[in-house]
Backbone as CSV, one residue per row, in Angstrom:
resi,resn,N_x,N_y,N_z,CA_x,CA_y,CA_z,C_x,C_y,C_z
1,UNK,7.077,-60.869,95.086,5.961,-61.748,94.802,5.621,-61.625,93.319
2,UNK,5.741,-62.612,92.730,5.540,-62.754,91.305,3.621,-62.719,90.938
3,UNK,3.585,-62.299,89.681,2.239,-62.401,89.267,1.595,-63.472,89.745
4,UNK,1.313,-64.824,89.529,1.019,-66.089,89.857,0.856,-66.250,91.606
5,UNK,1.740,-65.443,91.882,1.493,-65.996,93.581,0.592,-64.944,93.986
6,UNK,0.289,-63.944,93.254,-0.688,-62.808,93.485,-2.098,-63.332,93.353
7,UNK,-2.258,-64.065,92.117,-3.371,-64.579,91.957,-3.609,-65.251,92.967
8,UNK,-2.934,-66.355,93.138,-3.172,-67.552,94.047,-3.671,-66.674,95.571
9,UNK,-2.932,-65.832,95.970,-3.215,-65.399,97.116,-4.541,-64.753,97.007
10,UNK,-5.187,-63.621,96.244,-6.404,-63.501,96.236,-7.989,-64.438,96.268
11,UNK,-7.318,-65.142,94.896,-8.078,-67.061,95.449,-8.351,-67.369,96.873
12,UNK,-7.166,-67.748,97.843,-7.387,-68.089,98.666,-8.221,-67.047,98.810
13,UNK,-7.974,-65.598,99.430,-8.205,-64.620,100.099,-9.898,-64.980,99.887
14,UNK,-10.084,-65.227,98.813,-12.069,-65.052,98.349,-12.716,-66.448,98.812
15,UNK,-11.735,-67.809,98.586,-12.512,-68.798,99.559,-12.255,-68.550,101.280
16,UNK,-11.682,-68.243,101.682,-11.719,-67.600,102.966,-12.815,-67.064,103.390
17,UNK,-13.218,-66.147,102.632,-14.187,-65.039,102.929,-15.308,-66.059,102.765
18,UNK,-15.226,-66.506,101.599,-16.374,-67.897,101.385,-17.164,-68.544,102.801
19,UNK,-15.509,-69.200,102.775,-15.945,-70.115,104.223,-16.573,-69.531,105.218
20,UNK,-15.997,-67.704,105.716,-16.241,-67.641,106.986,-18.067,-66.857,106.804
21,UNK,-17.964,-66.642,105.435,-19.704,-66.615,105.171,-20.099,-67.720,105.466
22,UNK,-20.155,-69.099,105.536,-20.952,-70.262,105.698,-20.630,-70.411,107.385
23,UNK,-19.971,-69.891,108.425,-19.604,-70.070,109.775,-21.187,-70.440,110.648
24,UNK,-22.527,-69.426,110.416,-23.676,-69.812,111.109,-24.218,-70.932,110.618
25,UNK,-23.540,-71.958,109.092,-24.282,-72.980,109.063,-23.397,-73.794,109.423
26,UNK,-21.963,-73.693,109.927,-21.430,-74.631,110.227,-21.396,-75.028,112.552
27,UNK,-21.811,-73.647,112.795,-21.904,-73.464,114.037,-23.956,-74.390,114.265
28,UNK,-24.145,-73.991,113.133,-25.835,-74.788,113.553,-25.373,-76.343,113.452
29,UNK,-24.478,-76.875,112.645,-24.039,-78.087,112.264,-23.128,-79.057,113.355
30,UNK,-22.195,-78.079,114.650,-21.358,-78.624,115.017,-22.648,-78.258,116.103
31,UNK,-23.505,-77.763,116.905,-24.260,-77.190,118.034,-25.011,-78.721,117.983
32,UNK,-25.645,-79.156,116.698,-26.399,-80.448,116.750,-25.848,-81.441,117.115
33,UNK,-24.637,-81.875,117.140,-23.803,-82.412,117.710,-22.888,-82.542,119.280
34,UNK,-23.904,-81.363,119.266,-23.570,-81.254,121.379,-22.582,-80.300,121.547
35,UNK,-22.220,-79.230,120.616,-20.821,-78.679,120.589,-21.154,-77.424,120.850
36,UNK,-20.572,-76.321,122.283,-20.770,-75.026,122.435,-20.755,-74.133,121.332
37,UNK,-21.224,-72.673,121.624,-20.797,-72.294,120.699,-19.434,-71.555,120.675
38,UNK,-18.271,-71.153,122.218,-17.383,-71.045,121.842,-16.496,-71.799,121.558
39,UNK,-16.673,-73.274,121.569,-15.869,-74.430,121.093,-15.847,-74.604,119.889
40,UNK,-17.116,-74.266,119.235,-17.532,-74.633,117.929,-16.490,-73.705,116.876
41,UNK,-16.976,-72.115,117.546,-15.917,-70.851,116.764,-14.654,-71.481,116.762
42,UNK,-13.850,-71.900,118.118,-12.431,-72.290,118.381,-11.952,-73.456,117.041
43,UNK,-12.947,-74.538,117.505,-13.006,-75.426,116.459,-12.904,-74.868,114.772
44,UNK,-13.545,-74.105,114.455,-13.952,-73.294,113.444,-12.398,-73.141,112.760
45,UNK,-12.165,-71.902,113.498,-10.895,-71.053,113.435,-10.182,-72.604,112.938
46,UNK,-9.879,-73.632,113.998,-8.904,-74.378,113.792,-8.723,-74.999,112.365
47,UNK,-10.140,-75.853,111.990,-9.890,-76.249,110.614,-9.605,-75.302,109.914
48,UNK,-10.461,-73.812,109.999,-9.638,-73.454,108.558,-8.090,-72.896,108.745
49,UNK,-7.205,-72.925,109.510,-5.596,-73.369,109.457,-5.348,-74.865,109.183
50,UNK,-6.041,-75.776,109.342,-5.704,-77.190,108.974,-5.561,-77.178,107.283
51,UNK,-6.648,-76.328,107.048,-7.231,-76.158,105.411,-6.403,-75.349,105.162
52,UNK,-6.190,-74.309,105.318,-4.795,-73.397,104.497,-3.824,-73.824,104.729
53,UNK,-3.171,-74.569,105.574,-2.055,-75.598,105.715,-1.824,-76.196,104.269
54,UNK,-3.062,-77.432,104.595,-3.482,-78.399,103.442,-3.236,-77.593,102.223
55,UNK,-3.883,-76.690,101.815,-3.954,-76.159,100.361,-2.339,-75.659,99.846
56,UNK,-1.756,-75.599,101.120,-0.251,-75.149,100.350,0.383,-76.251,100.406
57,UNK,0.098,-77.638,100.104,1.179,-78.590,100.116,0.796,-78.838,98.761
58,UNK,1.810,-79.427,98.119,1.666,-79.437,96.898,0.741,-80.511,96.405
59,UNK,1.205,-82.201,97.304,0.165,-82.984,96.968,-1.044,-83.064,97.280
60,UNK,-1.245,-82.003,97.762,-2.629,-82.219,98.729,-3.898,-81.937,97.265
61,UNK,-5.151,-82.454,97.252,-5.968,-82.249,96.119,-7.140,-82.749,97.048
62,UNK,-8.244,-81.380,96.484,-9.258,-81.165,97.331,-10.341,-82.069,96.361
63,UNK,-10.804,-83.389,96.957,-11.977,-84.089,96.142,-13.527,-83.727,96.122
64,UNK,-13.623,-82.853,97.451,-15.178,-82.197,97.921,-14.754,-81.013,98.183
65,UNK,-15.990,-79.657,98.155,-15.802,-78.415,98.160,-15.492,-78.242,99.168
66,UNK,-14.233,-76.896,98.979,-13.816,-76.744,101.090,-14.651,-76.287,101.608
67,UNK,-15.825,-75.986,101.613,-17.238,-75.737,102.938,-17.225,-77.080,103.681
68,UNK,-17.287,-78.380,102.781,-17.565,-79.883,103.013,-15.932,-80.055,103.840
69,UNK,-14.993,-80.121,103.281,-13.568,-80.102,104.047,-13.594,-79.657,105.154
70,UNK,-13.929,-78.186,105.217,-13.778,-77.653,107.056,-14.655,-77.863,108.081
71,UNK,-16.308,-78.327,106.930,-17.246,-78.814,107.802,-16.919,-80.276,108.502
72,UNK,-16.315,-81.469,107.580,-15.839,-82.518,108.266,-14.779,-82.088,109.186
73,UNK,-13.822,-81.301,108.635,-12.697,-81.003,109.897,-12.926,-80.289,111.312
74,UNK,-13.784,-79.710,111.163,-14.687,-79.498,111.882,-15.217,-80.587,113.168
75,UNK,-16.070,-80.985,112.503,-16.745,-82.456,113.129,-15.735,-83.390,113.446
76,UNK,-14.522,-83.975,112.894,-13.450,-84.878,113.188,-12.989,-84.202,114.971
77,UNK,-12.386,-83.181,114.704,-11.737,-82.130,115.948,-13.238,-82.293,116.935
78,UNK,-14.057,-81.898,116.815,-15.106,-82.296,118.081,-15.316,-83.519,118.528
79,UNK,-14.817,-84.884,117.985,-15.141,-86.125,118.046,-13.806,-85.531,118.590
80,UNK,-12.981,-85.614,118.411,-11.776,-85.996,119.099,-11.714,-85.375,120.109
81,UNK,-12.154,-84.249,120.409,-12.416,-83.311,121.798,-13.320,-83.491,122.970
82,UNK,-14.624,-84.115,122.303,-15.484,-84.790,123.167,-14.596,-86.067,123.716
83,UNK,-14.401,-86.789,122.654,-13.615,-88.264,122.966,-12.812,-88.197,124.878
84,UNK,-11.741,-87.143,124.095,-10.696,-86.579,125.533,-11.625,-86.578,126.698
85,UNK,-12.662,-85.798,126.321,-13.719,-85.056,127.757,-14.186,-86.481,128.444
86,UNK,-14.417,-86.862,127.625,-15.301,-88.207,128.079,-14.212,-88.906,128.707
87,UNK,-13.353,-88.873,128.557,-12.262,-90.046,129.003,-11.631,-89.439,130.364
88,UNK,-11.550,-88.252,130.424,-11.634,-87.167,131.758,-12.507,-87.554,132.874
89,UNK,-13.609,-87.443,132.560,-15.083,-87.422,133.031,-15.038,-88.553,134.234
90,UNK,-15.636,-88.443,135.130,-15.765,-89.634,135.794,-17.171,-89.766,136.050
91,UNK,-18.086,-90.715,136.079,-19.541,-90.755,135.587,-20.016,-91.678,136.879
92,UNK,-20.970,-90.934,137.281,-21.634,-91.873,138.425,-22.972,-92.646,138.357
93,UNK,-23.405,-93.415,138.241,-24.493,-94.099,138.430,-25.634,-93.591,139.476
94,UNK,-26.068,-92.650,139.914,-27.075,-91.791,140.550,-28.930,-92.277,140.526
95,UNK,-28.547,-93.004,138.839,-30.466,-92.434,138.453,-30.490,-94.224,138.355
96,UNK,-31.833,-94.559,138.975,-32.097,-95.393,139.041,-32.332,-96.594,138.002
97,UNK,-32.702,-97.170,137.351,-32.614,-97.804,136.009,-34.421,-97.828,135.658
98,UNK,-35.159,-98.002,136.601,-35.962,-97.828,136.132,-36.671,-96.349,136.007
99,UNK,-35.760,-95.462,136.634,-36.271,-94.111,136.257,-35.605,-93.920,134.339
100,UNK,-35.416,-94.803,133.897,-34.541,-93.982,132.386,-35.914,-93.915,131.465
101,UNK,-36.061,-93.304,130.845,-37.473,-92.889,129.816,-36.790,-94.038,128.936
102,UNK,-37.597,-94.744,128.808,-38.215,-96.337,127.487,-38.858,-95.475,126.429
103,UNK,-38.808,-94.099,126.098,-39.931,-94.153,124.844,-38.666,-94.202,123.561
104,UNK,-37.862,-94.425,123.468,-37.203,-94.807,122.552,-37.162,-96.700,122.292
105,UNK,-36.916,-96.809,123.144,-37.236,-98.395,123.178,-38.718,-98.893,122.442
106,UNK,-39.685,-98.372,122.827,-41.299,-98.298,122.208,-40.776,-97.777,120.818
107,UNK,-40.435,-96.306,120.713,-40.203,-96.245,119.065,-39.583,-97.007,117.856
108,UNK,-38.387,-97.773,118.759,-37.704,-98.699,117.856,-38.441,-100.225,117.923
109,UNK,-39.277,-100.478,119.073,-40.190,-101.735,118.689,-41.084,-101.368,117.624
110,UNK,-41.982,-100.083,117.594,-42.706,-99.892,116.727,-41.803,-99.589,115.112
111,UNK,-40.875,-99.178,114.854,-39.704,-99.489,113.997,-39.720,-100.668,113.146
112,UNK,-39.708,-101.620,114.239,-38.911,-102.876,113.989,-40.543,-103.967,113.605
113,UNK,-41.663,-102.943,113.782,-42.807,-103.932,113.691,-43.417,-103.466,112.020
114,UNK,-43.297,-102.486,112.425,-43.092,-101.908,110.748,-42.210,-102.630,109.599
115,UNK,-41.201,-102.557,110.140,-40.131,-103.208,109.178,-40.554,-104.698,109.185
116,UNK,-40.855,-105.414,109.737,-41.658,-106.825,109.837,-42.571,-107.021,108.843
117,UNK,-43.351,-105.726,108.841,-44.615,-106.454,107.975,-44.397,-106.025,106.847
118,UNK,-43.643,-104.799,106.345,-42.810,-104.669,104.883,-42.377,-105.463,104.499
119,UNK,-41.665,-106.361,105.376,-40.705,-107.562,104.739,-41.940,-108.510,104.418
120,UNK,-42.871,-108.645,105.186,-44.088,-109.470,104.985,-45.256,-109.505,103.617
121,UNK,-44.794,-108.241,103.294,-45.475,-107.609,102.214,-44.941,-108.018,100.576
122,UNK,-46.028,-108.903,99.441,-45.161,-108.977,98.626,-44.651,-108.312,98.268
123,UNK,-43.293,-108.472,96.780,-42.857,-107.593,96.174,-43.009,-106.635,95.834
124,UNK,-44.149,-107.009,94.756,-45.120,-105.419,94.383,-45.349,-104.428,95.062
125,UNK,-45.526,-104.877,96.520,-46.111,-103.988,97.107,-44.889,-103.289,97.645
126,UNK,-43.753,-103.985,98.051,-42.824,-103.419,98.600,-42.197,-102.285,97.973
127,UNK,-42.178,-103.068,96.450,-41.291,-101.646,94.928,-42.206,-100.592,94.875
128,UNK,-43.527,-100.544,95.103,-44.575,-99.690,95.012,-44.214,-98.774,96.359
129,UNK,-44.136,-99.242,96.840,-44.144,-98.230,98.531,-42.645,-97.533,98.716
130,UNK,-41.664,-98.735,98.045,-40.136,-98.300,98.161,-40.001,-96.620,97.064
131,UNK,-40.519,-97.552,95.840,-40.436,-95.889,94.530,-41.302,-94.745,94.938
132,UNK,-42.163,-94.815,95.935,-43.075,-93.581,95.987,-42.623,-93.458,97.043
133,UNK,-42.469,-93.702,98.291,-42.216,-92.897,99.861,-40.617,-93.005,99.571
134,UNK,-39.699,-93.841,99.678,-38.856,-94.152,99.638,-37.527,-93.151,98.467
135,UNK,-38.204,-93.433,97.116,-37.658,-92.071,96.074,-38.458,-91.667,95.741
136,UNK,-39.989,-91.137,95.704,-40.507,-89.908,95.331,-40.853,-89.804,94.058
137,UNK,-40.971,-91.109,93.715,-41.509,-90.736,92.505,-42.782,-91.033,92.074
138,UNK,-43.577,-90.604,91.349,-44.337,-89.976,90.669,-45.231,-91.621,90.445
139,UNK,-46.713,-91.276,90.411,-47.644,-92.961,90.105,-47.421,-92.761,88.749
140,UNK,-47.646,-92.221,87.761,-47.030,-92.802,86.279,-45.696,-93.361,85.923
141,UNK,-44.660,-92.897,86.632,-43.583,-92.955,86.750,-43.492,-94.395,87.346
142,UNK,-44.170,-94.735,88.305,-44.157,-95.914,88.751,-45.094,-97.359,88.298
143,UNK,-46.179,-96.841,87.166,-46.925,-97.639,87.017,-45.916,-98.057,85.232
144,UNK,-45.220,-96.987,84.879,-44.544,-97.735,83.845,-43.161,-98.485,84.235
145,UNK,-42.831,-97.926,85.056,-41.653,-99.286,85.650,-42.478,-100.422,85.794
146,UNK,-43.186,-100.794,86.636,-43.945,-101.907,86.970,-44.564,-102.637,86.114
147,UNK,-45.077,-101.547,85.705,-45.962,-102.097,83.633,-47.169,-102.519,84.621
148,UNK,-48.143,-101.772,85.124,-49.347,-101.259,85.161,-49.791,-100.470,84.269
149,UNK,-51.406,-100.424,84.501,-52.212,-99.963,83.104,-51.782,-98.654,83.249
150,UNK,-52.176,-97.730,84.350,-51.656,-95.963,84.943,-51.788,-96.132,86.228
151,UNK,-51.666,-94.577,86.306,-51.596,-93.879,87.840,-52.322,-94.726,89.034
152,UNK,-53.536,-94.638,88.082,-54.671,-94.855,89.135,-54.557,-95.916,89.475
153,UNK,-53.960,-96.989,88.556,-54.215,-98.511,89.102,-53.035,-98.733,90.381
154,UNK,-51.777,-98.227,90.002,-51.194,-97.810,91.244,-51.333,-97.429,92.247
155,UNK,-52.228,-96.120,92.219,-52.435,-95.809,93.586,-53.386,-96.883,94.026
156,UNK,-54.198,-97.283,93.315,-55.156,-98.220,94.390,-54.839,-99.340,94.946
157,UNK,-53.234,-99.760,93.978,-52.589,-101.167,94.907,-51.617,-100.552,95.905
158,UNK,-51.230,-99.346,95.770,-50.474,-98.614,96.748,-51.341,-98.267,98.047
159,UNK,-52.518,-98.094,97.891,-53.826,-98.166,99.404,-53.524,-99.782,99.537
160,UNK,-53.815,-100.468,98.849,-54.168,-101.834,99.341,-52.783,-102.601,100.293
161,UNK,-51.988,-102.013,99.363,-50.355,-102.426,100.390,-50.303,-101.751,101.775
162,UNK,-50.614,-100.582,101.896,-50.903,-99.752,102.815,-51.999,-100.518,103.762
163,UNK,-52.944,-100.898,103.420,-53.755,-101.181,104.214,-53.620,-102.615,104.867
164,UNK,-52.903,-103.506,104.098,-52.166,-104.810,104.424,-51.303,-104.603,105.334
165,UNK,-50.405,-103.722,105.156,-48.861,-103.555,106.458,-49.575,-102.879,108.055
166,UNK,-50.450,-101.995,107.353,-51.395,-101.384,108.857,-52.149,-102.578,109.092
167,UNK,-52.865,-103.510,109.004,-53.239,-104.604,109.290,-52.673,-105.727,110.056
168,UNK,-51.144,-105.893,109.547,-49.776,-106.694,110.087,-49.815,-105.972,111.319
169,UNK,-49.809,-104.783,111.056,-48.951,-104.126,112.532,-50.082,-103.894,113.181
170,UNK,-51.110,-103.789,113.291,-52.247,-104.136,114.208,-52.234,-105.465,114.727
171,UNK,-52.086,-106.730,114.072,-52.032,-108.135,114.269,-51.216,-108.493,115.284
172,UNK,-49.732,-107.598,114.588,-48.655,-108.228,115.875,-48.857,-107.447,116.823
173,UNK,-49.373,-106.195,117.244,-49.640,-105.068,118.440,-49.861,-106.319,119.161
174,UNK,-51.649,-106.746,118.426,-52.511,-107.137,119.627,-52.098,-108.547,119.954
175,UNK,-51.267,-109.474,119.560,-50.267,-110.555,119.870,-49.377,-110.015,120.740
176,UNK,-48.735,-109.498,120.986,-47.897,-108.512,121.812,-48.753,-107.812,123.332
177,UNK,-49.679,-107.689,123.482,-50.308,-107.140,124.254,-50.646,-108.580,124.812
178,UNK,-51.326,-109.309,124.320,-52.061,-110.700,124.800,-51.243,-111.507,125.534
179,UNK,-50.055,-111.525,125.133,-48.700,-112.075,125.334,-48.438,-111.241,126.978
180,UNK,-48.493,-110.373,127.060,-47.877,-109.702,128.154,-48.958,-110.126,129.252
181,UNK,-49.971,-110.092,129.179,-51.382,-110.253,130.089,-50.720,-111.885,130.460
């Protein structure tokens, strides 16, 4: 073994160690995803042989850090493992249809009533609500994009937009309710 392949092998040897230091955030990562945790380890183990595979081919060139590599390879191999299961599975119809919990259905109407009256909302108000909740930035920051006087005059058209879209979505609630009666 020549000098050069000595190096290289220690390299690996230290992202190795790397990776299998990041294993409890990649086991919290594949678990959110519905994945055991001895599937997850199995899984684990597997990408990083996919990844030391990969790293010894010559064309192979890593564009994201290998934590991000074994974490997608990772996640790919459970999609494809669930996929199988599911296709195994034989699934019965048992629960009644009106026993299925609707509160997701309610959350995405209330979603979608929101998103209504944003769209309803002029411009101003929309870039105002988009730059501060949306990216976080700062009422000076936003009153000189806009070319307002300052802060303050912002925030007080940023209440008033606020208080316009909560207004919309009160409007269409109680249209929605009236409607059903």
């Amino acid at each position: 073994m020549n000098m050069n392949q000595s190096i290289q092998r220690k390299q690996q040897e230290k992202e190795l160690k790397t990776l299998y230091k990041k294993w409890p955030e990649i086991r919290k990562f594949l678990s959110s995803l519905g994945c055991t945790k001895d599937v997850a380890e199995d899984l684990f183990q597997e990408a990083l042989i996919i990844y030391c595979r990969k790293r010894q081919t010559p064309d192979f060139t890593l564009d994201v850090e290998p934590f991000f590599y074994v974490r997608n390879t990772c996640k790919l191999l459970w999609y494809n493992e669930s996929r199988k299961k599911s296709k195994e599975a034989t699934f019965s119809m048992t629960q009644d249809v009106a026993d299925i919990n609707d509160d997701w259905f309610e959350q995405e109407m209330r979603f979608k009533t929101m998103e209504i009256a944003l769209e309803k909302l002029g411009k101003k108000c929309r870039e105002i609500l988009h730059l501060f909740y949306g990216l976080g930035w700062s009422m000076s920051d936003i009153a000189y994009k806009i070319g307002l006087r300052n802060d303050k005059v912002v925030k007080a058209q940023k209440y008033r937009c606020i208080q316009e879209a909560k207004s919309m979505v009160s409007e269409f609630n109680e249209s929605v309710t009236i409607q059903q009666y």
